[in-house]
Coordinates of C-alpha atoms and ligand atoms in Angstrom, one line a residue:
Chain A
X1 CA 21.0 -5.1 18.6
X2 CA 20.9 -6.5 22.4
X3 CA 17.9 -8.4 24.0
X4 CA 18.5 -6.1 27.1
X5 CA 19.0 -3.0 25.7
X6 CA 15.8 -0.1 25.5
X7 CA 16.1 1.4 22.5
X8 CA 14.2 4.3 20.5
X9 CA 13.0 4.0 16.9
X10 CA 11.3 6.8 14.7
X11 CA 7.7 5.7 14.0
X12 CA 5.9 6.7 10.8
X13 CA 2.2 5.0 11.2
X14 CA 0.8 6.5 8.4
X15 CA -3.3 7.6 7.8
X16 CA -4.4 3.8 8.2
X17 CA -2.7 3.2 11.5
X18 CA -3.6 6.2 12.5
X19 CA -7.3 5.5 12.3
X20 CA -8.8 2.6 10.6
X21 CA -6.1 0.2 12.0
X22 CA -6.2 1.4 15.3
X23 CA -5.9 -2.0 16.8
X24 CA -2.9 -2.8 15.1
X25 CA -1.5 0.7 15.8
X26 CA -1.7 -0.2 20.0
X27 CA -1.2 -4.1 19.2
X28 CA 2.2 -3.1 17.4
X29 CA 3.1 -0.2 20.3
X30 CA 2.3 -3.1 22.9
X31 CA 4.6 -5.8 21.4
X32 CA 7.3 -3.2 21.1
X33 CA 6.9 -1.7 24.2
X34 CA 7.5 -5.5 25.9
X35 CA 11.0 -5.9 24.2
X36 CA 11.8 -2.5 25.4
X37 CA 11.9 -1.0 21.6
X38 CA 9.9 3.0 22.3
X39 CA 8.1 4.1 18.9
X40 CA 8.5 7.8 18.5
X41 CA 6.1 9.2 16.6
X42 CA 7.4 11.0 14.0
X43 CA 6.9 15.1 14.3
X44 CA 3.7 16.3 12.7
X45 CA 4.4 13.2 9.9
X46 CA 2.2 13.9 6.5
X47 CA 0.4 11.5 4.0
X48 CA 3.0 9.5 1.6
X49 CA 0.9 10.3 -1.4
X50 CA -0.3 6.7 -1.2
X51 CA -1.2 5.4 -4.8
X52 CA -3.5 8.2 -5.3
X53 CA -1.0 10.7 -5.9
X54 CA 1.2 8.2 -7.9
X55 CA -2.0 7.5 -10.2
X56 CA -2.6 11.0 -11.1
X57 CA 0.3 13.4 -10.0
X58 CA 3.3 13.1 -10.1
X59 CA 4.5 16.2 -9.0
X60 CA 2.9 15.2 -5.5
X61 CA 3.9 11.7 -5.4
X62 CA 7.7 12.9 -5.7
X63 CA 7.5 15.6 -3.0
X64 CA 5.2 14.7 -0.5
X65 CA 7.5 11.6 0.6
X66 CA 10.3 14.3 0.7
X67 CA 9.1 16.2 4.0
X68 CA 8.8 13.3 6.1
X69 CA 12.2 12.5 5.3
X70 CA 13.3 15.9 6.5
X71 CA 11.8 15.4 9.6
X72 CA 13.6 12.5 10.9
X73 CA 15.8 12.8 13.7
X74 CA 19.1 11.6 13.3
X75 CA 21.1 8.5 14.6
X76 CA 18.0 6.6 14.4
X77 CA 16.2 4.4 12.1
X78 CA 12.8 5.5 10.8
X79 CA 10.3 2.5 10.7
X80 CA 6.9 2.2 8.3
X81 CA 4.1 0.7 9.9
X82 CA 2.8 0.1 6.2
X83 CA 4.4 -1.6 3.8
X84 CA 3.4 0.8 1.3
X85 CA 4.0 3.8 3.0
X86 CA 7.6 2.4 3.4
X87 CA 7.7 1.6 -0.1
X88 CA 7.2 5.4 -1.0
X89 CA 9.8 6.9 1.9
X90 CA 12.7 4.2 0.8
X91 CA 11.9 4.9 -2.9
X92 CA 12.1 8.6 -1.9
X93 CA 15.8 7.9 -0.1
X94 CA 17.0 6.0 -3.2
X95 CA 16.4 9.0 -5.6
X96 CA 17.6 11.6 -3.3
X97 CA 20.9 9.8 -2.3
X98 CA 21.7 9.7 -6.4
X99 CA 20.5 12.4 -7.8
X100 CA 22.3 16.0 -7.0
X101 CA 20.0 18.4 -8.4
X102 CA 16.9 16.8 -6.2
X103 CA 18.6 16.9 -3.3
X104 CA 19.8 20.2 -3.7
X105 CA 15.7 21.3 -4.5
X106 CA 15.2 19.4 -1.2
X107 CA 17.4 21.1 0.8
X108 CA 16.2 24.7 -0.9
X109 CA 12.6 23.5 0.0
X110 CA 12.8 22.0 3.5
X111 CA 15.6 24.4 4.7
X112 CA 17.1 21.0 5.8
X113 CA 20.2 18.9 4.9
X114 CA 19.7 15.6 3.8
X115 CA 20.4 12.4 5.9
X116 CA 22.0 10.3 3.6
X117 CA 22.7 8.0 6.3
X118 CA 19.1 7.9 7.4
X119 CA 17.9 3.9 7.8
X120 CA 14.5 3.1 6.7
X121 CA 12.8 0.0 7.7
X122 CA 9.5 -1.8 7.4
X123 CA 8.2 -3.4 10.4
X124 CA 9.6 -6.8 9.2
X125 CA 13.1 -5.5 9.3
X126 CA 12.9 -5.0 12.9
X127 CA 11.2 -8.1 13.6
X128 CA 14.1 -9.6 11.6
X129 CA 16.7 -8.0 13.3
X130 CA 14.9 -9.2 16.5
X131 CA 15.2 -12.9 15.9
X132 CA 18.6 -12.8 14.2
X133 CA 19.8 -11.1 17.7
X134 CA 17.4 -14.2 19.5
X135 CA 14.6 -12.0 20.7
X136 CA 12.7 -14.7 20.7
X137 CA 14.8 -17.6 22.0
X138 CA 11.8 -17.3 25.4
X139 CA 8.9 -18.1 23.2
X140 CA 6.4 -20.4 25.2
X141 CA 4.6 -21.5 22.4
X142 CA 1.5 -20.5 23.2
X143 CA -0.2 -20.2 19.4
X144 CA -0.5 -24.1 19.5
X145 CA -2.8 -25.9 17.8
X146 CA -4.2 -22.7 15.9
X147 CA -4.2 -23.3 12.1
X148 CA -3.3 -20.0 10.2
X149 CA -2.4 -19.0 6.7
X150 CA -0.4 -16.0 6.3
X151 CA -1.1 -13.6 3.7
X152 CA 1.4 -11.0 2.0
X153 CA -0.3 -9.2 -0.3
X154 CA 1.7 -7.4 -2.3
X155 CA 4.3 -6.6 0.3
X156 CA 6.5 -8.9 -1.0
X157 CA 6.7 -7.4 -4.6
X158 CA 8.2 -4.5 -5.3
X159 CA 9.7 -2.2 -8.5
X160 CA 12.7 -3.0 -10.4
X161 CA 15.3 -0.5 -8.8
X162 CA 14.8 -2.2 -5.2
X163 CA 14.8 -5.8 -6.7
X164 CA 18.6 -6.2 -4.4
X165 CA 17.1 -4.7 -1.4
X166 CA 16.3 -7.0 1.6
X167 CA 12.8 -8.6 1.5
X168 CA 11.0 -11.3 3.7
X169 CA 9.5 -14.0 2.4
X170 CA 8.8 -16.5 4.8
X171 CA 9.1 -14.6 7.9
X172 CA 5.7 -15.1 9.1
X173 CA 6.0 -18.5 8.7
X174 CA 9.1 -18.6 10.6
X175 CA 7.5 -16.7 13.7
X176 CA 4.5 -18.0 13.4
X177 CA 6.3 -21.6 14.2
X178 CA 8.4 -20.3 17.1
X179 CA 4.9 -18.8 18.8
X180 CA 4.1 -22.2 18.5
X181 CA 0.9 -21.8 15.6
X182 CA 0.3 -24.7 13.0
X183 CA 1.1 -22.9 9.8
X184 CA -0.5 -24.2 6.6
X185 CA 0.5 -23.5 2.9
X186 CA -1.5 -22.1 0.3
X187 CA -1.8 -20.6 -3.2
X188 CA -2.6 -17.3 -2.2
X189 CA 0.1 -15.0 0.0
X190 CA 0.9 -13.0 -2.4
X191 CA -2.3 -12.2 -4.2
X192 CA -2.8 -8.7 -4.0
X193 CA -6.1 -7.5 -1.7
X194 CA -7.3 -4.7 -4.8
X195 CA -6.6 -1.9 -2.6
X196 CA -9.2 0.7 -3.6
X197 CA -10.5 -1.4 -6.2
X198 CA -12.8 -2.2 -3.3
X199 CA -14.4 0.8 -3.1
X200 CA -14.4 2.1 -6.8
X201 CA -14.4 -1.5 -8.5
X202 CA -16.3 -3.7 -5.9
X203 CA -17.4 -6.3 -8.4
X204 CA -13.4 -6.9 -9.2
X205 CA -12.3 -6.9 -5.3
X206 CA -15.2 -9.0 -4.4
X207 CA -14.3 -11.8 -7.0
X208 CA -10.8 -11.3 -5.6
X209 CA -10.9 -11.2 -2.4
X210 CA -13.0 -14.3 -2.4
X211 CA -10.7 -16.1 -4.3
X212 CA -8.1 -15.4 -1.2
X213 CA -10.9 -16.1 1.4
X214 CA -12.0 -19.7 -0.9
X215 CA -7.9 -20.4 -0.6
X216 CA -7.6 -20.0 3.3
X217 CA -10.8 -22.2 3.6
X218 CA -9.1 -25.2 1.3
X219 CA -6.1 -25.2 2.9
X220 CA -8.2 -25.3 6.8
X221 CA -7.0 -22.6 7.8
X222 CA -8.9 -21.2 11.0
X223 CA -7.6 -18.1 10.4
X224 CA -5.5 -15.4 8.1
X225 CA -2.6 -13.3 9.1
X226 CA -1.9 -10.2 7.3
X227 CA 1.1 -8.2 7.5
X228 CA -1.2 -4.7 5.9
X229 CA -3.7 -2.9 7.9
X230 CA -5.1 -2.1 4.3
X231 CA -5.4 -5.9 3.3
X232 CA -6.9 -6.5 6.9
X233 CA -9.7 -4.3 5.8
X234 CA -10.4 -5.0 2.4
X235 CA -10.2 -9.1 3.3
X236 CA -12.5 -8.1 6.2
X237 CA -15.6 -5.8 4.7
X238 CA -15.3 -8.3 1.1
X239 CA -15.7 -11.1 2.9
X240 CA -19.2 -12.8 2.1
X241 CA -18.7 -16.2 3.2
X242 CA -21.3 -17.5 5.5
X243 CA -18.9 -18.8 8.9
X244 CA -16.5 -15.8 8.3
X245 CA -12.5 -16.6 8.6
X246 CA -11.5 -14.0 11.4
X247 CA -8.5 -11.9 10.1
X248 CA -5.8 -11.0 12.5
X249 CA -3.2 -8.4 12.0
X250 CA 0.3 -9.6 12.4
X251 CA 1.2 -7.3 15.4
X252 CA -2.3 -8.8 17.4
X253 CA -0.6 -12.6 17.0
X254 CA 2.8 -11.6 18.4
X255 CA 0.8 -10.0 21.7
X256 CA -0.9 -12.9 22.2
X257 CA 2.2 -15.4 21.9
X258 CA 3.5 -13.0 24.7
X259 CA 0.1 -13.5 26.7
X260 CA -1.1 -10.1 26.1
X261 CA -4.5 -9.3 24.0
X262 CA -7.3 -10.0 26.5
X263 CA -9.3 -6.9 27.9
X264 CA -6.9 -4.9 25.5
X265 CA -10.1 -3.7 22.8
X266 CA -8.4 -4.8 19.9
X267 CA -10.8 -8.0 18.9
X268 CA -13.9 -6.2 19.1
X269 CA -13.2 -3.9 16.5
X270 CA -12.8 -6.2 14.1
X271 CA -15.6 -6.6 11.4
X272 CA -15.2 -10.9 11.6
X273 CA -15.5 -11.0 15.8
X274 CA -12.0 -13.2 16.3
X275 CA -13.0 -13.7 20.0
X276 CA -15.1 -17.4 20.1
X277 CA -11.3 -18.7 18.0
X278 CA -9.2 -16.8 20.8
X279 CA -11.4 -18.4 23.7
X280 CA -11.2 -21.7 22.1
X281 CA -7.7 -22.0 21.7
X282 CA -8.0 -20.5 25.5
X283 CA -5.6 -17.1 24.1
X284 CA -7.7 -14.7 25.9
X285 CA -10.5 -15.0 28.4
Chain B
X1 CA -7.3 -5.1 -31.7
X2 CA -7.3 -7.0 -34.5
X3 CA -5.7 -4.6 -37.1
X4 CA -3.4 -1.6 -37.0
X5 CA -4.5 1.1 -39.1
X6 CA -2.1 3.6 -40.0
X7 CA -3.8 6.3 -39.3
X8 CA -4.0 5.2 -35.5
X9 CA -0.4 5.4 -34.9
X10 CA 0.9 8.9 -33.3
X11 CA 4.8 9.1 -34.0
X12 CA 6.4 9.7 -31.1
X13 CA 4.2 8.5 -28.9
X14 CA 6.1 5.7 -27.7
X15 CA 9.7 7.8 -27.2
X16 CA 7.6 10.1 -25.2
X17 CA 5.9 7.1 -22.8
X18 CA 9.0 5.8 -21.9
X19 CA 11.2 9.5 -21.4
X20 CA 8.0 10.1 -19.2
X21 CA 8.6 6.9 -17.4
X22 CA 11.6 6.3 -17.2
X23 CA 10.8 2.9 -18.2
X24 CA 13.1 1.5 -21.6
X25 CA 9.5 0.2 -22.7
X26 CA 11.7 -1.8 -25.7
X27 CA 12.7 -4.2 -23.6
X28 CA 9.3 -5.9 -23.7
X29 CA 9.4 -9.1 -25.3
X30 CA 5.9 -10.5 -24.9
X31 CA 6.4 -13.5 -22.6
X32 CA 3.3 -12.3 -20.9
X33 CA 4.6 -13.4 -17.6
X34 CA 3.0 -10.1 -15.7
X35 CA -0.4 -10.6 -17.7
X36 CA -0.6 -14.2 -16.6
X37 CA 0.5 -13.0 -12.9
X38 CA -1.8 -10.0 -12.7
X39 CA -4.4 -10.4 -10.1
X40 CA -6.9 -8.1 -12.1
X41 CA -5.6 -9.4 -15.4
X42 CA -9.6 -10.3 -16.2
X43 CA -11.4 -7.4 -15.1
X44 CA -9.2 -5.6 -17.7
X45 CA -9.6 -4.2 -22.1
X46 CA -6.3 -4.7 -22.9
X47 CA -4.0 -7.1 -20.5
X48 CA -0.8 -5.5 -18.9
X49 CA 1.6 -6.6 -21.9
X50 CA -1.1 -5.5 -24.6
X51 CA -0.5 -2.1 -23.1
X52 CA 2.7 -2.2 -23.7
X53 CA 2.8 -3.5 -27.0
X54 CA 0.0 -0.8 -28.1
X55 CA 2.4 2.2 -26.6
X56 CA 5.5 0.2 -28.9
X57 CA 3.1 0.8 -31.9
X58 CA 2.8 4.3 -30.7
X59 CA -1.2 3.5 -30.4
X60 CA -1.7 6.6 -28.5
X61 CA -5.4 7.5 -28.6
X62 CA -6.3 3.6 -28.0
X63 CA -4.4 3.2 -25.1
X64 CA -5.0 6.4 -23.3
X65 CA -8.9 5.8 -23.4
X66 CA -8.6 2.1 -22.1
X67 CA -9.7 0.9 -18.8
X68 CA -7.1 -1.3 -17.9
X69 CA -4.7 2.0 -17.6
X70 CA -7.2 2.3 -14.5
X71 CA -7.4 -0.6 -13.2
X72 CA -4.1 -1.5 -12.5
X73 CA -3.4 -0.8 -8.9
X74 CA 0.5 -0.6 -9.2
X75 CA 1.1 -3.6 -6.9
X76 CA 4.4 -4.5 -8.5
X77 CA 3.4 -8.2 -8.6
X78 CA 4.2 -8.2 -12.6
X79 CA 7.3 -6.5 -12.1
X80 CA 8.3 -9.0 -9.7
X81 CA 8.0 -11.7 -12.5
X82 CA 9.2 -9.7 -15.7
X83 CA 12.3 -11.3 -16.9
X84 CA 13.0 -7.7 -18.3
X85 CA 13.0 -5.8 -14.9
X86 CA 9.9 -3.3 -16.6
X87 CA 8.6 -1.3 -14.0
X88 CA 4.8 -1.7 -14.8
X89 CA 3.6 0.3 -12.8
X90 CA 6.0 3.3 -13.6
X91 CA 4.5 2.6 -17.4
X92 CA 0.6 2.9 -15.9
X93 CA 1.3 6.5 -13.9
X94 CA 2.4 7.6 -16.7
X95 CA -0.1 6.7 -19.0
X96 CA -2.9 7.8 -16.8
X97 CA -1.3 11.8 -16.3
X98 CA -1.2 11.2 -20.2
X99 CA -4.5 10.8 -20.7
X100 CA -5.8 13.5 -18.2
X101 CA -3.7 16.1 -19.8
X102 CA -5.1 14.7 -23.3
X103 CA -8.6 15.0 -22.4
X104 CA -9.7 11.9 -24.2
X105 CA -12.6 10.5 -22.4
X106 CA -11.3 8.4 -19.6
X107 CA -11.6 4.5 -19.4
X108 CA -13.0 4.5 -15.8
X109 CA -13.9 8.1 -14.9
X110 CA -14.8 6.8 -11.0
X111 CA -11.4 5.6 -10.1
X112 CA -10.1 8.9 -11.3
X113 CA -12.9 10.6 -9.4
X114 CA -12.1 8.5 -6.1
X115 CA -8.1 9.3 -6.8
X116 CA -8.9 12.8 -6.8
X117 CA -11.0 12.8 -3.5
X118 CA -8.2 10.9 -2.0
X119 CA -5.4 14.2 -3.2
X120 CA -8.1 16.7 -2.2
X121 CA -8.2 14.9 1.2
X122 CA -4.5 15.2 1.6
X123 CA -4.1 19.2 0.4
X124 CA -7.3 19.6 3.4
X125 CA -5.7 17.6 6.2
X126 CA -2.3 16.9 4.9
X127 CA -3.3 12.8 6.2
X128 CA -6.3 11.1 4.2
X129 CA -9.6 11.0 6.1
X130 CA -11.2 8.2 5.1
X131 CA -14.6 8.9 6.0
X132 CA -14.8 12.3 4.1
X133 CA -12.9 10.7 1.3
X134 CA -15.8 8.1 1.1
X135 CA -18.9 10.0 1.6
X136 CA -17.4 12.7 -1.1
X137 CA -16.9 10.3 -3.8
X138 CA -20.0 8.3 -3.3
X139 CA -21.8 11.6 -3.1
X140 CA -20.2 12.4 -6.2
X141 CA -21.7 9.1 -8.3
X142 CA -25.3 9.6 -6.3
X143 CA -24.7 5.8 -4.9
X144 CA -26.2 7.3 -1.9
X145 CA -27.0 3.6 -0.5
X146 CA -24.3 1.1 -2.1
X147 CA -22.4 -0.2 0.4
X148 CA -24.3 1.1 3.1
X149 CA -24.4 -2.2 4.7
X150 CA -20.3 -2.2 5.2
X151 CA -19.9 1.6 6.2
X152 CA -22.4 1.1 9.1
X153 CA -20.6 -1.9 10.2
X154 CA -17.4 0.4 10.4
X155 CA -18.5 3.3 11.2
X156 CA -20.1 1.1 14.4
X157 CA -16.3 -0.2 14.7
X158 CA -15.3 3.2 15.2
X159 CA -13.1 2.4 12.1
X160 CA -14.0 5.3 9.9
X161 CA -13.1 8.1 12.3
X162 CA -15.4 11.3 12.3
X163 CA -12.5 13.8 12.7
X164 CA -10.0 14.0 10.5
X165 CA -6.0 13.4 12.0
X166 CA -4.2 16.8 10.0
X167 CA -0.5 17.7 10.1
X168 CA -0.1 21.0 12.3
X169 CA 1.2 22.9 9.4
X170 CA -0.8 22.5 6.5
X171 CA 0.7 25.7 4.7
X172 CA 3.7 23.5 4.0
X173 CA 1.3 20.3 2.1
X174 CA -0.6 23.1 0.5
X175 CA 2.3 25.1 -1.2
X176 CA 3.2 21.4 -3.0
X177 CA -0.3 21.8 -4.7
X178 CA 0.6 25.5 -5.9
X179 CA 4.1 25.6 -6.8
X180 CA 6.1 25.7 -10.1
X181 CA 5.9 21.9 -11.3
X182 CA 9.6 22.4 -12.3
X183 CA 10.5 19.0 -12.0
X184 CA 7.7 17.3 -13.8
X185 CA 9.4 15.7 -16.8
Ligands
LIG301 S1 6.7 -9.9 -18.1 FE1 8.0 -8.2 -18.8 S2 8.9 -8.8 -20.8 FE2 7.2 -10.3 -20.3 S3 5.5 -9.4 -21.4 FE3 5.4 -8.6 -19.3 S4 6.5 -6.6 -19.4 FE4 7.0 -7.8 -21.2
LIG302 S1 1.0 -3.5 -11.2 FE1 -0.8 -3.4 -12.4 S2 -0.5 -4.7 -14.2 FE2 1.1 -5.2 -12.6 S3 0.2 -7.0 -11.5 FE3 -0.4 -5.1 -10.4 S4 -2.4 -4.5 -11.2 FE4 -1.5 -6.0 -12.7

């Protein structure tokens, strides 16, 4: 990886990014897009299976990772937006590259031959890979003085079989640091947002998600950085606290440490209106 | 549970469980490290280790109609801390397909409800639209007005889209719904 060189990576945003989390679809595609790094969407990409399909068929949650995979172009890597989506893809890639008779199905079904060589990254890989190769050596430190907690989820965690594969813990911290943002510690980063306990369980999310919201607010944080456009929701609609925490989403943070976020939309379509923070710390107009 | 009765216990049970899984369920020792780490630990019958320790006793029918099989999101966080490298949420798929194909009635019928919108969503669309997926399931449970408060606000965000994004060829999403299940274990 070279600071100057443009290069291409396939992009899988998966149904949140694609609707819900539009703002940290075009927050994500503009922070790229300034280091010269083009998302390519995908081809006519389909639904991972989420944990729906793991919960109650497993049929489903095997093969529908499967066609994405076939789709990717090769020579280049293929990047989840979200972290579960590339939970499910990676997964997928594991089975297939050590088990014969799958891949041989695969092939049969998709009428494609499998990429063993085929890289698959989270978001975080990339930025990793971006400040090892000093992608961010220019930083003007423009995040100062806000106080933010960052918040994981379950991101971090992950099943046995990829217990040796790369994760990263801390790298918010770390970025957050060179953008020039006071980062603040807390018991919470990894406590899972409930996913759809929120909408089929809402007593359970509620008490959970306040428990996150109650951390952020101990430790004085301003506001919460997550790394999910699903915990950006649920921490967003389940929060009940009078004098809301705004909640940004990773990809909105690293914008604005490049000077780029006002006038862009993202902000007002946030549930906990981030704006009267932003104009404070004088980050957008 | 406070006492096993004999008659409870379905041979095989366990043997099948972890075949299913894939998970060597034996390996449990009871530390409780993913009960005490599980954010949803409370809200839950049996904790995550309980579960466990009712499949090693091959407590099939008492397991299978618990909650907690349904409450457990699969976020991995236990796994994370298990000195014994189970794969939790491996354990909980396979316990939940168990009990649908068992028709016992179900510890928490609406999250298998909701599941299912989400599945039917994807064979439609071959993506998950989540405004269809919401209105279906709370059409579903008549909770016409519960949570109206936080679908306005994002429908108002322009967060819950009114069009569904769909793959262009759905044919291919559909036949995964119809085919042989040859590789189901
Ligand atoms: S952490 Fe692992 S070994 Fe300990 S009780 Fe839980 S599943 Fe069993
Ligand atoms: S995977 Fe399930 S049992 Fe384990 S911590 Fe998450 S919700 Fe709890």
């Amino acid at each position: 990886m070279n600071t100057s060189q443009s290069f291409d990576i396939s992009y899988f945003p998966g149904c949140s990014m694609a609707t819900t989390a539009l703002e940290n679809n075009r927050s994500l595609h503009t922070f790229c897009g300034q280091h010269n790094i083009k998302l390519v969407e995908l081809p006519d990409w389909n639904c991972c299976g989420s944990s729906s399909a793991h919960s109650i068929n497993h049929h489903l949650a095997k093969w529908l990772p499967t066609r994405n995979l076939s789709l990717a172009p090769p020579g280049r890597p293929l990047m989840a937006a979200c972290p579960s989506c590339y939970l499910r893809l990676k997964l997928t890639h594991m089975e297939l590259s050590q088990n014969s008779a799958f891949r041989e199905q695969y092939e049969r079904k998709w009428g494609r031959s499998f990429d063993p060589d085929l890289r698959i990254i989270p978001f975080f890989e990339l930025l990793s890979d971006m400040a090892d190769a000093g992608y961010f050596s220019d930083q003007k430190g423009r995040l100062k003085g806000l106080k933010v907690v960052p918040y994981y989820g379950c991101m971090l965690s992950r099943p046995p079989v990829m217990r040796h594969e790369k994760n990263f813990h801390g790298l918010m911290e770390k970025m957050l640091s060179i953008m020039g943002a006071e980062v603040l510690h807390w018991n919470h980063s990894a406590r899972c947002c409930g996913t759809y306990l929120s909408v089929t369980r809402a007593d359970i999310a509620t008490r959970s998600v306040a428990k996150i919201l109650d951390g952020a607010e101990a430790a004085r944080a301003e506001c919460i950085v997550t790394a999910c456009a699903m915990c950006h929701m649920n921490l967003e609609i389940r929060s009940k606290l009078p004098g809301k925490t705004p909640i940004f989403h990773f990809s909105e943070l690293l914008s604005l440490s490049m000077g780029i976020g006002s006038g862009m939309g993202w902000f007002r379509r946030h549930l906990t209106d981030p704006r009267p923070l932003l104009r404070a710390r004088r980050l957008i107009a | 549970m406070d006492k096993i009765e004999k008659h409870q216990q379905q041979p095989g049970f366990f043997k099948e469980v972890v075949r299913r899984s894939g998970v060597n369920i034996g390996l449990c020792w009871h530390c409780k490290c993913c009960s005490a780490g599980c954010p949803f630990a409370e809200a839950m019958d049996y904790l995550p280790n309980q579960a466990l320790r009712m499949v090693q006793l091959d407590l099939k029918e008492e397991i299978l109609k618990s909650s907690c099989i349904w409450i457990c999101v699969g976020c991995h966080t236990c796994s994370v801390e298990c000195p014994q490298a189970i794969d939790m949420s491996a354990v909980m798929d396979t316990l939940r397909q168990m009990a649908m194909e068992e028709g016992f009635p179900l510890g928490q019928p609406n999250i298998l409800n909701f599941h299912k919108e989400v599945v039917n969503s994807i064979y439609r669309h071959g993506r998950t639209h989540k405004l269809e997926i919401m209105m279906r399931y709370k059409l579903g449970r008549r909770e016409f007005f519960s949570d109206m408060d936080v679908g306005i606000s994002m429908l108002s965000k322009r967060k819950l889209d009114l069009m569904p994004s769909r793959v262009e060829q759905p044919a291919e999403i559909r036949k995964l719904f119809t085919e042989d299940m040859e590789d189901v274990p």
